[in-house]
Every structure is written in C-alpha cells, then in structure tokens.
Amino acid sequence: MTDPRISAPPPLCPEADRLPELALAWHRAGRGAALATVVETWGSAPRPAGSQLVVAGDGAMMGSVSGGCVEGAVVHAAQAALAAGQGRLLQFGVSDDDAFAVGLACGGQIRVLVQPVGTQTLPEPLLADLVAMRAARQAAALLVDLGSLASRLVSAAQATGALADRFRSDRSGTDPGSTLFAGLHNPPLRLLVVGAVHVAQALLPMARIAGFEPRLIDPRSAFGSAARFPGEVILDDWPDAALARLAPMPAPRW
C-alpha cells in the first residue's frame, strides 16, 4: 500500500468553492472583505440558501448569490457595509420579466446577509477557525442570529436535533419560526475513480468543477502518471485496498 501522489495543486479547484478562504486572505492583505450569503429564498430563486459572494473593498468579487440578477446591488451594499463596519440584511425581489431580460428562466425573492470580516458579525478569529475546520475536512456550521447578526461556529459533533439533520442533508437555511440561520460547510464529497483510462482524464477535472474531491485509483504507474493526470491525487493500490483505506459511504460524511 502506497501513499497517494499529487504532482501539483489541482488545476481546476474553483475559487468559488473557497470563498471563506478568499475572504480571510483579502482581509489580511488589507483589501477589506465582506461575505454575502443567501439566507432565505422564496419562489424560483436562482441560487439556494447558503450560496455566497465575497466582495473586496476595491470592488473585486467572487461567487454568486443570484446568478447575475442582483450581484451589482450586493457588491455596492457590501462596500457600504465595509465602510460602516456593520453587517446588513438585504432583501431583493426579481420579477419574472426582469429575470427573463437578463437571460434567467424565472424570478423570485431572496434575503442576503452581508458580513464584513473583522466586525462583530464576522470577527477575524471566527472566520479563521472556520477556514481551519474546512482545511481539516471537519464539517462546520456558521450560525447567525438574523436579528442581532451575531455569529458563532458549531461543529457537526456538537450538533443536535434540527441542526444535526441539516448536516446530514447538507442543507443551509433557517427553521420555521426561527431567526437563526445555519450556513453549512460540509467537506466536499469524494469521488473515487477506478482506472486511469482516457475517459478519466476528462472526468476528474469535471468532477472538481462540480464540487467533488476526486481520487484516482490505479496500480499501473504507466497509466496513473502525473504526466497523464497533472495535479490529481493518484493512489497506486488495487481498488479493494484503496477503497478499504478511504472508507467511502455509508460512513457519516463528517
């Protein structure tokens, strides 16, 4: 049994999957950063609860909260929140006609929470703890009181009741009658690809773009080479040994 090999950082690790990390980096670089998160939706909203957009003080942005309908307004509000040093809770309605005009299938309504990093609503140490848990593949939930905008971090091991159910279903949101929003940060699901054939050369980058964490299994070094799969994690084991080592589902994802 060998250790997995990786020749270089994965070539297609979307920045949109690393928004908390990007927000922390921009904040520490002195650019300022605010995280905008969809906390509630009605109708046919383009993006689900938990979707995020990170905005820098200079207007740079990454991610999406509406598929293009209200990003401009959210960026403007995020810059204003950064200047004021206070979080904001925004609400937008997009009619079907307006959505169609920008190329979307239908409209809806969304509420977006804007949290400037380094303020009471998102202190830097709290964000750093979240980033560390994500790096360690530990499932975490950022809980935000939508009244006070106060935040705290909870691990999956600490979760009970409805929050534990949210971890299992990987579903961010608020429960009926509650003002507590749970933003879920489960580690990405691993996709195990057996056989370093030509189809796998296209499949692994596609899987990463779709949010999976692919692993390639093939004991044939000539097939599973860094030249054929640059940046991918390759296990030089037979499938039975590799699968036993990686312990795939049905073990709990956290």
PDB file of C-alpha atoms in Angstrom:
ATOM      1  CA  MET A   1       0.000   0.000   0.000  1.00  0.00           C
ATOM      2  CA  THR A   2       1.433   3.350  -1.027  1.00  0.00           C
ATOM      3  CA  ASP A   3       0.742   6.924  -0.115  1.00  0.00           C
ATOM      4  CA  PRO A   4      -1.298   8.922  -2.620  1.00  0.00           C
ATOM      5  CA  ARG A   5       0.712  11.009  -5.042  1.00  0.00           C
ATOM      6  CA  ILE A   6      -0.040  14.514  -6.250  1.00  0.00           C
ATOM      7  CA  SER A   7       2.219  16.295  -8.707  1.00  0.00           C
ATOM      8  CA  ALA A   8       0.959  19.860  -8.235  1.00  0.00           C
ATOM      9  CA  PRO A   9      -2.026  21.769  -6.841  1.00  0.00           C
ATOM     10  CA  PRO A  10      -5.237  20.630  -8.525  1.00  0.00           C
ATOM     11  CA  PRO A  11      -5.551  22.521 -11.814  1.00  0.00           C
ATOM     12  CA  LEU A  12      -9.282  23.118 -11.551  1.00  0.00           C
ATOM     13  CA  CYS A  13     -10.142  23.980  -7.957  1.00  0.00           C
ATOM     14  CA  PRO A  14     -12.714  26.743  -8.447  1.00  0.00           C
ATOM     15  CA  GLU A  15     -12.175  29.855  -6.345  1.00  0.00           C
ATOM     16  CA  ALA A  16     -15.951  29.879  -5.934  1.00  0.00           C
ATOM     17  CA  ASP A  17     -15.534  26.830  -3.667  1.00  0.00           C
ATOM     18  CA  ARG A  18     -13.044  28.676  -1.451  1.00  0.00           C
ATOM     19  CA  LEU A  19     -14.907  31.855  -0.572  1.00  0.00           C
ATOM     20  CA  PRO A  20     -14.261  31.853   3.210  1.00  0.00           C
ATOM     21  CA  GLU A  21     -10.557  31.322   2.486  1.00  0.00           C
ATOM     22  CA  LEU A  22     -10.577  34.130  -0.059  1.00  0.00           C
ATOM     23  CA  ALA A  23     -12.385  36.496   2.320  1.00  0.00           C
ATOM     24  CA  LEU A  24      -9.808  35.832   5.046  1.00  0.00           C
ATOM     25  CA  ALA A  25      -6.902  36.332   2.638  1.00  0.00           C
ATOM     26  CA  TRP A  26      -8.292  39.619   1.286  1.00  0.00           C
ATOM     27  CA  HIS A  27      -8.954  40.891   4.800  1.00  0.00           C
ATOM     28  CA  ARG A  28      -5.448  40.033   5.987  1.00  0.00           C
ATOM     29  CA  ALA A  29      -3.946  41.628   2.888  1.00  0.00           C
ATOM     30  CA  GLY A  30      -5.591  44.919   3.842  1.00  0.00           C
ATOM     31  CA  ARG A  31      -8.051  44.930   0.953  1.00  0.00           C
ATOM     32  CA  GLY A  32     -11.111  44.555   3.142  1.00  0.00           C
ATOM     33  CA  ALA A  33     -13.608  41.753   2.572  1.00  0.00           C
ATOM     34  CA  ALA A  34     -17.265  41.040   3.164  1.00  0.00           C
ATOM     35  CA  LEU A  35     -19.105  37.741   2.811  1.00  0.00           C
ATOM     36  CA  ALA A  36     -22.591  37.922   1.328  1.00  0.00           C
ATOM     37  CA  THR A  37     -24.740  34.841   1.957  1.00  0.00           C
ATOM     38  CA  VAL A  38     -28.215  33.903   0.751  1.00  0.00           C
ATOM     39  CA  VAL A  39     -30.101  33.191   3.983  1.00  0.00           C
ATOM     40  CA  GLU A  40     -33.649  32.769   2.681  1.00  0.00           C
ATOM     41  CA  THR A  41     -35.429  32.326  -0.646  1.00  0.00           C
ATOM     42  CA  TRP A  42     -38.998  32.448  -1.944  1.00  0.00           C
ATOM     43  CA  GLY A  43     -40.308  31.349  -5.300  1.00  0.00           C
ATOM     44  CA  SER A  44     -37.936  30.254  -8.017  1.00  0.00           C
ATOM     45  CA  ALA A  45     -34.830  31.955  -6.660  1.00  0.00           C
ATOM     46  CA  PRO A  46     -31.794  31.364  -8.902  1.00  0.00           C
ATOM     47  CA  ARG A  47     -29.460  30.319  -6.042  1.00  0.00           C
ATOM     48  CA  PRO A  48     -30.236  28.301  -2.882  1.00  0.00           C
ATOM     49  CA  ALA A  49     -29.751  29.340   0.726  1.00  0.00           C
ATOM     50  CA  GLY A  50     -26.084  29.149   1.661  1.00  0.00           C
ATOM     51  CA  SER A  51     -24.826  30.472  -1.682  1.00  0.00           C
ATOM     52  CA  GLN A  52     -22.111  33.060  -1.173  1.00  0.00           C
ATOM     53  CA  LEU A  53     -20.356  36.014  -2.757  1.00  0.00           C
ATOM     54  CA  VAL A  54     -17.173  37.571  -1.378  1.00  0.00           C
ATOM     55  CA  VAL A  55     -16.543  41.266  -2.067  1.00  0.00           C
ATOM     56  CA  ALA A  56     -13.311  43.206  -1.560  1.00  0.00           C
ATOM     57  CA  GLY A  57     -13.120  46.859  -0.649  1.00  0.00           C
ATOM     58  CA  ASP A  58     -11.901  47.660  -4.164  1.00  0.00           C
ATOM     59  CA  GLY A  59     -14.963  46.022  -5.731  1.00  0.00           C
ATOM     60  CA  ALA A  60     -13.410  42.694  -6.704  1.00  0.00           C
ATOM     61  CA  MET A  61     -15.838  39.816  -6.270  1.00  0.00           C
ATOM     62  CA  MET A  62     -16.037  36.044  -6.463  1.00  0.00           C
ATOM     63  CA  GLY A  63     -19.020  33.736  -6.183  1.00  0.00           C
ATOM     64  CA  SER A  64     -22.728  34.292  -6.790  1.00  0.00           C
ATOM     65  CA  VAL A  65     -25.910  34.911  -4.814  1.00  0.00           C
ATOM     66  CA  SER A  66     -28.437  35.259  -7.634  1.00  0.00           C
ATOM     67  CA  GLY A  67     -26.953  34.092 -10.909  1.00  0.00           C
ATOM     68  CA  GLY A  68     -26.471  37.690 -12.066  1.00  0.00           C
ATOM     69  CA  CYS A  69     -29.714  39.449 -11.119  1.00  0.00           C
ATOM     70  CA  VAL A  70     -28.645  41.419  -8.035  1.00  0.00           C
ATOM     71  CA  GLU A  71     -24.879  40.939  -7.767  1.00  0.00           C
ATOM     72  CA  GLY A  72     -24.242  44.594  -8.613  1.00  0.00           C
ATOM     73  CA  ALA A  73     -26.509  45.790  -5.814  1.00  0.00           C
ATOM     74  CA  VAL A  74     -24.955  43.331  -3.355  1.00  0.00           C
ATOM     75  CA  VAL A  75     -21.433  44.498  -4.218  1.00  0.00           C
ATOM     76  CA  HIS A  76     -22.486  48.115  -3.633  1.00  0.00           C
ATOM     77  CA  ALA A  77     -24.129  47.206  -0.305  1.00  0.00           C
ATOM     78  CA  ALA A  78     -21.085  45.175   0.750  1.00  0.00           C
ATOM     79  CA  GLN A  79     -18.753  48.107   0.100  1.00  0.00           C
ATOM     80  CA  ALA A  80     -21.048  50.368   2.129  1.00  0.00           C
ATOM     81  CA  ALA A  81     -21.099  47.797   4.951  1.00  0.00           C
ATOM     82  CA  LEU A  82     -17.294  47.660   4.897  1.00  0.00           C
ATOM     83  CA  ALA A  83     -17.097  51.446   5.142  1.00  0.00           C
ATOM     84  CA  ALA A  84     -19.573  51.492   8.045  1.00  0.00           C
ATOM     85  CA  GLY A  85     -18.088  48.440   9.763  1.00  0.00           C
ATOM     86  CA  GLN A  86     -21.527  46.889  10.226  1.00  0.00           C
ATOM     87  CA  GLY A  87     -23.364  43.899   8.828  1.00  0.00           C
ATOM     88  CA  ARG A  88     -26.538  44.264   6.776  1.00  0.00           C
ATOM     89  CA  LEU A  89     -29.536  42.125   5.903  1.00  0.00           C
ATOM     90  CA  LEU A  90     -30.808  42.804   2.391  1.00  0.00           C
ATOM     91  CA  GLN A  91     -33.928  41.679   0.562  1.00  0.00           C
ATOM     92  CA  PHE A  92     -34.409  41.574  -3.191  1.00  0.00           C
ATOM     93  CA  GLY A  93     -37.315  40.677  -5.420  1.00  0.00           C
ATOM     94  CA  VAL A  94     -36.779  39.733  -9.050  1.00  0.00           C
ATOM     95  CA  SER A  95     -39.862  39.632 -11.256  1.00  0.00           C
ATOM     96  CA  ASP A  96     -40.207  37.037 -13.986  1.00  0.00           C
ATOM     97  CA  ASP A  97     -39.983  39.801 -16.620  1.00  0.00           C
ATOM     98  CA  ASP A  98     -36.762  41.215 -15.154  1.00  0.00           C
ATOM     99  CA  ALA A  99     -35.268  37.753 -14.847  1.00  0.00           C
ATOM    100  CA  PHE A 100     -36.101  36.957 -18.473  1.00  0.00           C
ATOM    101  CA  ALA A 101     -34.499  40.235 -19.583  1.00  0.00           C
ATOM    102  CA  VAL A 102     -31.109  39.137 -18.204  1.00  0.00           C
ATOM    103  CA  GLY A 103     -31.396  35.597 -19.536  1.00  0.00           C
ATOM    104  CA  LEU A 104     -32.777  33.777 -16.471  1.00  0.00           C
ATOM    105  CA  ALA A 105     -35.699  31.377 -16.608  1.00  0.00           C
ATOM    106  CA  CYS A 106     -37.750  32.881 -13.784  1.00  0.00           C
ATOM    107  CA  GLY A 107     -37.697  35.255 -10.835  1.00  0.00           C
ATOM    108  CA  GLY A 108     -38.064  35.003  -7.076  1.00  0.00           C
ATOM    109  CA  GLN A 109     -37.124  36.697  -3.822  1.00  0.00           C
ATOM    110  CA  ILE A 110     -34.002  36.360  -1.708  1.00  0.00           C
ATOM    111  CA  ARG A 111     -32.600  37.701   1.559  1.00  0.00           C
ATOM    112  CA  VAL A 112     -28.859  38.258   1.633  1.00  0.00           C
ATOM    113  CA  LEU A 113     -26.747  38.678   4.754  1.00  0.00           C
ATOM    114  CA  VAL A 114     -23.653  40.872   4.322  1.00  0.00           C
ATOM    115  CA  GLN A 115     -20.906  40.311   6.916  1.00  0.00           C
ATOM    116  CA  PRO A 116     -17.787  42.493   6.781  1.00  0.00           C
ATOM    117  CA  VAL A 117     -14.796  40.499   8.020  1.00  0.00           C
ATOM    118  CA  GLY A 118     -13.338  41.886  11.232  1.00  0.00           C
ATOM    119  CA  THR A 119     -16.631  43.253  12.561  1.00  0.00           C
ATOM    120  CA  GLN A 120     -18.908  41.978  15.313  1.00  0.00           C
ATOM    121  CA  THR A 121     -20.953  39.958  12.852  1.00  0.00           C
ATOM    122  CA  LEU A 122     -17.884  38.111  11.484  1.00  0.00           C
ATOM    123  CA  PRO A 123     -14.773  38.506  13.669  1.00  0.00           C
ATOM    124  CA  GLU A 124     -11.483  37.531  12.031  1.00  0.00           C
ATOM    125  CA  PRO A 125     -10.734  34.758  14.602  1.00  0.00           C
ATOM    126  CA  LEU A 126     -14.140  33.192  13.925  1.00  0.00           C
ATOM    127  CA  LEU A 127     -13.539  33.176  10.176  1.00  0.00           C
ATOM    128  CA  ALA A 128     -10.021  31.798  10.717  1.00  0.00           C
ATOM    129  CA  ASP A 129     -11.476  28.949  12.790  1.00  0.00           C
ATOM    130  CA  LEU A 130     -13.953  28.166  10.014  1.00  0.00           C
ATOM    131  CA  VAL A 131     -11.167  28.134   7.420  1.00  0.00           C
ATOM    132  CA  ALA A 132      -9.094  25.808   9.629  1.00  0.00           C
ATOM    133  CA  MET A 133     -12.017  23.406  10.040  1.00  0.00           C
ATOM    134  CA  ARG A 134     -12.607  23.365   6.296  1.00  0.00           C
ATOM    135  CA  ALA A 135      -8.919  22.623   5.693  1.00  0.00           C
ATOM    136  CA  ALA A 136      -9.119  19.713   8.146  1.00  0.00           C
ATOM    137  CA  ARG A 137     -12.281  18.375   6.424  1.00  0.00           C
ATOM    138  CA  GLN A 138     -14.311  18.969   9.590  1.00  0.00           C
ATOM    139  CA  ALA A 139     -17.968  19.764   8.997  1.00  0.00           C
ATOM    140  CA  ALA A 140     -18.982  23.097  10.496  1.00  0.00           C
ATOM    141  CA  ALA A 141     -21.965  25.421  10.605  1.00  0.00           C
ATOM    142  CA  LEU A 142     -21.753  29.186  10.912  1.00  0.00           C
ATOM    143  CA  LEU A 143     -24.824  30.140  12.932  1.00  0.00           C
ATOM    144  CA  VAL A 144     -26.065  33.725  12.579  1.00  0.00           C
ATOM    145  CA  ASP A 145     -28.884  35.361  14.522  1.00  0.00           C
ATOM    146  CA  LEU A 146     -30.669  37.358  11.823  1.00  0.00           C
ATOM    147  CA  GLY A 147     -31.888  39.812  14.444  1.00  0.00           C
ATOM    148  CA  SER A 148     -28.617  40.781  16.112  1.00  0.00           C
ATOM    149  CA  LEU A 149     -26.367  39.426  13.295  1.00  0.00           C
ATOM    150  CA  ALA A 150     -24.178  37.788  15.953  1.00  0.00           C
ATOM    151  CA  SER A 151     -22.325  34.691  14.725  1.00  0.00           C
ATOM    152  CA  ARG A 152     -20.905  31.540  16.235  1.00  0.00           C
ATOM    153  CA  LEU A 153     -19.325  28.362  14.921  1.00  0.00           C
ATOM    154  CA  VAL A 154     -20.618  24.857  15.649  1.00  0.00           C
ATOM    155  CA  SER A 155     -19.068  21.554  14.594  1.00  0.00           C
ATOM    156  CA  ALA A 156     -21.078  18.584  13.374  1.00  0.00           C
ATOM    157  CA  ALA A 157     -20.073  16.691  16.518  1.00  0.00           C
ATOM    158  CA  GLN A 158     -21.775  19.367  18.632  1.00  0.00           C
ATOM    159  CA  ALA A 159     -24.962  19.489  16.566  1.00  0.00           C
ATOM    160  CA  THR A 160     -28.239  18.033  17.798  1.00  0.00           C
ATOM    161  CA  GLY A 161     -31.839  17.984  16.631  1.00  0.00           C
ATOM    162  CA  ALA A 162     -32.697  20.079  13.595  1.00  0.00           C
ATOM    163  CA  LEU A 163     -29.105  21.247  13.119  1.00  0.00           C
ATOM    164  CA  ALA A 164     -27.850  17.651  13.029  1.00  0.00           C
ATOM    165  CA  ASP A 165     -30.492  16.953  10.370  1.00  0.00           C
ATOM    166  CA  ARG A 166     -29.170  19.878   8.357  1.00  0.00           C
ATOM    167  CA  PHE A 167     -25.661  18.447   8.464  1.00  0.00           C
ATOM    168  CA  ARG A 168     -26.928  15.088   7.231  1.00  0.00           C
ATOM    169  CA  SER A 169     -28.887  16.653   4.368  1.00  0.00           C
ATOM    170  CA  ASP A 170     -26.213  19.298   3.653  1.00  0.00           C
ATOM    171  CA  ARG A 171     -28.886  21.999   3.634  1.00  0.00           C
ATOM    172  CA  SER A 172     -28.275  25.567   4.798  1.00  0.00           C
ATOM    173  CA  GLY A 173     -31.207  27.703   5.945  1.00  0.00           C
ATOM    174  CA  THR A 174     -33.491  28.694   8.803  1.00  0.00           C
ATOM    175  CA  ASP A 175     -36.127  26.570  10.507  1.00  0.00           C
ATOM    176  CA  PRO A 176     -39.790  27.733  10.563  1.00  0.00           C
ATOM    177  CA  GLY A 177     -40.366  30.301  13.284  1.00  0.00           C
ATOM    178  CA  SER A 178     -36.642  30.735  13.921  1.00  0.00           C
ATOM    179  CA  THR A 179     -34.319  33.655  13.186  1.00  0.00           C
ATOM    180  CA  LEU A 180     -31.180  31.506  13.411  1.00  0.00           C
ATOM    181  CA  PHE A 181     -29.544  30.887  10.047  1.00  0.00           C
ATOM    182  CA  ALA A 182     -27.265  27.872   9.681  1.00  0.00           C
ATOM    183  CA  GLY A 183     -24.665  28.127   6.919  1.00  0.00           C
ATOM    184  CA  LEU A 184     -23.368  24.601   6.343  1.00  0.00           C
ATOM    185  CA  HIS A 185     -19.749  23.871   5.444  1.00  0.00           C
ATOM    186  CA  ASN A 186     -19.575  20.136   4.884  1.00  0.00           C
ATOM    187  CA  PRO A 187     -16.370  18.790   3.333  1.00  0.00           C
ATOM    188  CA  PRO A 188     -16.751  18.039  -0.376  1.00  0.00           C
ATOM    189  CA  LEU A 189     -17.852  14.530  -1.251  1.00  0.00           C
ATOM    190  CA  ARG A 190     -15.063  12.351  -2.581  1.00  0.00           C
ATOM    191  CA  LEU A 191     -15.471  10.776  -5.993  1.00  0.00           C
ATOM    192  CA  LEU A 192     -13.379   7.623  -6.377  1.00  0.00           C
ATOM    193  CA  VAL A 193     -12.444   6.911  -9.983  1.00  0.00           C
ATOM    194  CA  VAL A 194     -11.097   3.404 -10.605  1.00  0.00           C
ATOM    195  CA  GLY A 195      -8.967   3.051 -13.708  1.00  0.00           C
ATOM    196  CA  ALA A 196      -6.657   5.674 -15.204  1.00  0.00           C
ATOM    197  CA  VAL A 197      -8.166   5.422 -18.680  1.00  0.00           C
ATOM    198  CA  HIS A 198      -8.667   8.224 -21.180  1.00  0.00           C
ATOM    199  CA  VAL A 199     -12.237   8.890 -20.005  1.00  0.00           C
ATOM    200  CA  ALA A 200     -10.896   9.581 -16.511  1.00  0.00           C
ATOM    201  CA  GLN A 201      -8.697  12.362 -17.910  1.00  0.00           C
ATOM    202  CA  ALA A 202     -11.849  14.334 -18.680  1.00  0.00           C
ATOM    203  CA  LEU A 203     -13.918  13.057 -15.751  1.00  0.00           C
ATOM    204  CA  LEU A 204     -11.622  14.180 -12.915  1.00  0.00           C
ATOM    205  CA  PRO A 205     -11.476  17.889 -13.893  1.00  0.00           C
ATOM    206  CA  MET A 206     -15.240  17.867 -14.489  1.00  0.00           C
ATOM    207  CA  ALA A 207     -15.801  16.341 -11.047  1.00  0.00           C
ATOM    208  CA  ARG A 208     -13.734  19.039  -9.368  1.00  0.00           C
ATOM    209  CA  ILE A 209     -15.639  21.796 -11.177  1.00  0.00           C
ATOM    210  CA  ALA A 210     -18.877  20.182  -9.938  1.00  0.00           C
ATOM    211  CA  GLY A 211     -17.640  20.400  -6.347  1.00  0.00           C
ATOM    212  CA  PHE A 212     -16.374  16.869  -5.770  1.00  0.00           C
ATOM    213  CA  GLU A 213     -12.959  15.872  -4.433  1.00  0.00           C
ATOM    214  CA  PRO A 214     -11.797  13.238  -6.938  1.00  0.00           C
ATOM    215  CA  ARG A 215      -9.315  10.458  -6.215  1.00  0.00           C
ATOM    216  CA  LEU A 216      -7.847   8.255  -8.953  1.00  0.00           C
ATOM    217  CA  ILE A 217      -7.152   4.591  -8.177  1.00  0.00           C
ATOM    218  CA  ASP A 218      -4.892   2.515 -10.435  1.00  0.00           C
ATOM    219  CA  PRO A 219      -1.900   0.302  -9.527  1.00  0.00           C
ATOM    220  CA  ARG A 220      -0.454   0.671 -13.037  1.00  0.00           C
ATOM    221  CA  SER A 221       2.068   3.501 -12.771  1.00  0.00           C
ATOM    222  CA  ALA A 222       2.282   3.899 -16.537  1.00  0.00           C
ATOM    223  CA  PHE A 223      -1.448   4.648 -16.655  1.00  0.00           C
ATOM    224  CA  GLY A 224      -1.798   6.664 -13.447  1.00  0.00           C
ATOM    225  CA  SER A 225       1.091   9.008 -14.120  1.00  0.00           C
ATOM    226  CA  ALA A 226       1.463  12.687 -13.301  1.00  0.00           C
ATOM    227  CA  ALA A 227       2.041  13.362 -16.986  1.00  0.00           C
ATOM    228  CA  ARG A 228      -1.398  11.973 -17.859  1.00  0.00           C
ATOM    229  CA  PHE A 229      -3.166  13.358 -14.768  1.00  0.00           C
ATOM    230  CA  PRO A 230      -1.406  16.582 -13.746  1.00  0.00           C
ATOM    231  CA  GLY A 231      -2.390  17.820 -10.319  1.00  0.00           C
ATOM    232  CA  GLU A 232      -4.606  14.857  -9.468  1.00  0.00           C
ATOM    233  CA  VAL A 233      -4.326  12.682  -6.357  1.00  0.00           C
ATOM    234  CA  ILE A 234      -3.367   9.176  -7.506  1.00  0.00           C
ATOM    235  CA  LEU A 235      -3.410   6.033  -5.353  1.00  0.00           C
ATOM    236  CA  ASP A 236      -1.126   3.240  -6.589  1.00  0.00           C
ATOM    237  CA  ASP A 237      -3.238   0.499  -4.977  1.00  0.00           C
ATOM    238  CA  TRP A 238      -5.587  -2.177  -6.183  1.00  0.00           C
ATOM    239  CA  PRO A 239      -9.190  -0.995  -5.877  1.00  0.00           C
ATOM    240  CA  ASP A 240     -10.113  -3.253  -2.940  1.00  0.00           C
ATOM    241  CA  ALA A 241      -7.204  -1.968  -0.842  1.00  0.00           C
ATOM    242  CA  ALA A 242      -7.763   1.659  -1.835  1.00  0.00           C
ATOM    243  CA  LEU A 243     -11.496   1.541  -1.142  1.00  0.00           C
ATOM    244  CA  ALA A 244     -10.947  -0.028   2.275  1.00  0.00           C
ATOM    245  CA  ARG A 245      -8.406   2.659   3.079  1.00  0.00           C
ATOM    246  CA  LEU A 246     -10.606   5.574   2.029  1.00  0.00           C
ATOM    247  CA  ALA A 247     -13.675   4.212   3.867  1.00  0.00           C
ATOM    248  CA  PRO A 248     -16.369   5.520   1.495  1.00  0.00           C
ATOM    249  CA  MET A 249     -20.024   5.946   2.425  1.00  0.00           C
ATOM    250  CA  PRO A 250     -22.144   4.773   4.231  1.00  0.00           C
ATOM    251  CA  ALA A 251     -19.863   6.096   6.993  1.00  0.00           C
ATOM    252  CA  PRO A 252     -21.090   9.576   8.127  1.00  0.00           C
ATOM    253  CA  ARG A 253     -19.744  12.278   5.809  1.00  0.00           C
ATOM    254  CA  TRP A 254     -18.292  14.162   8.789  1.00  0.00           C
TER     255      TRP A 254
END
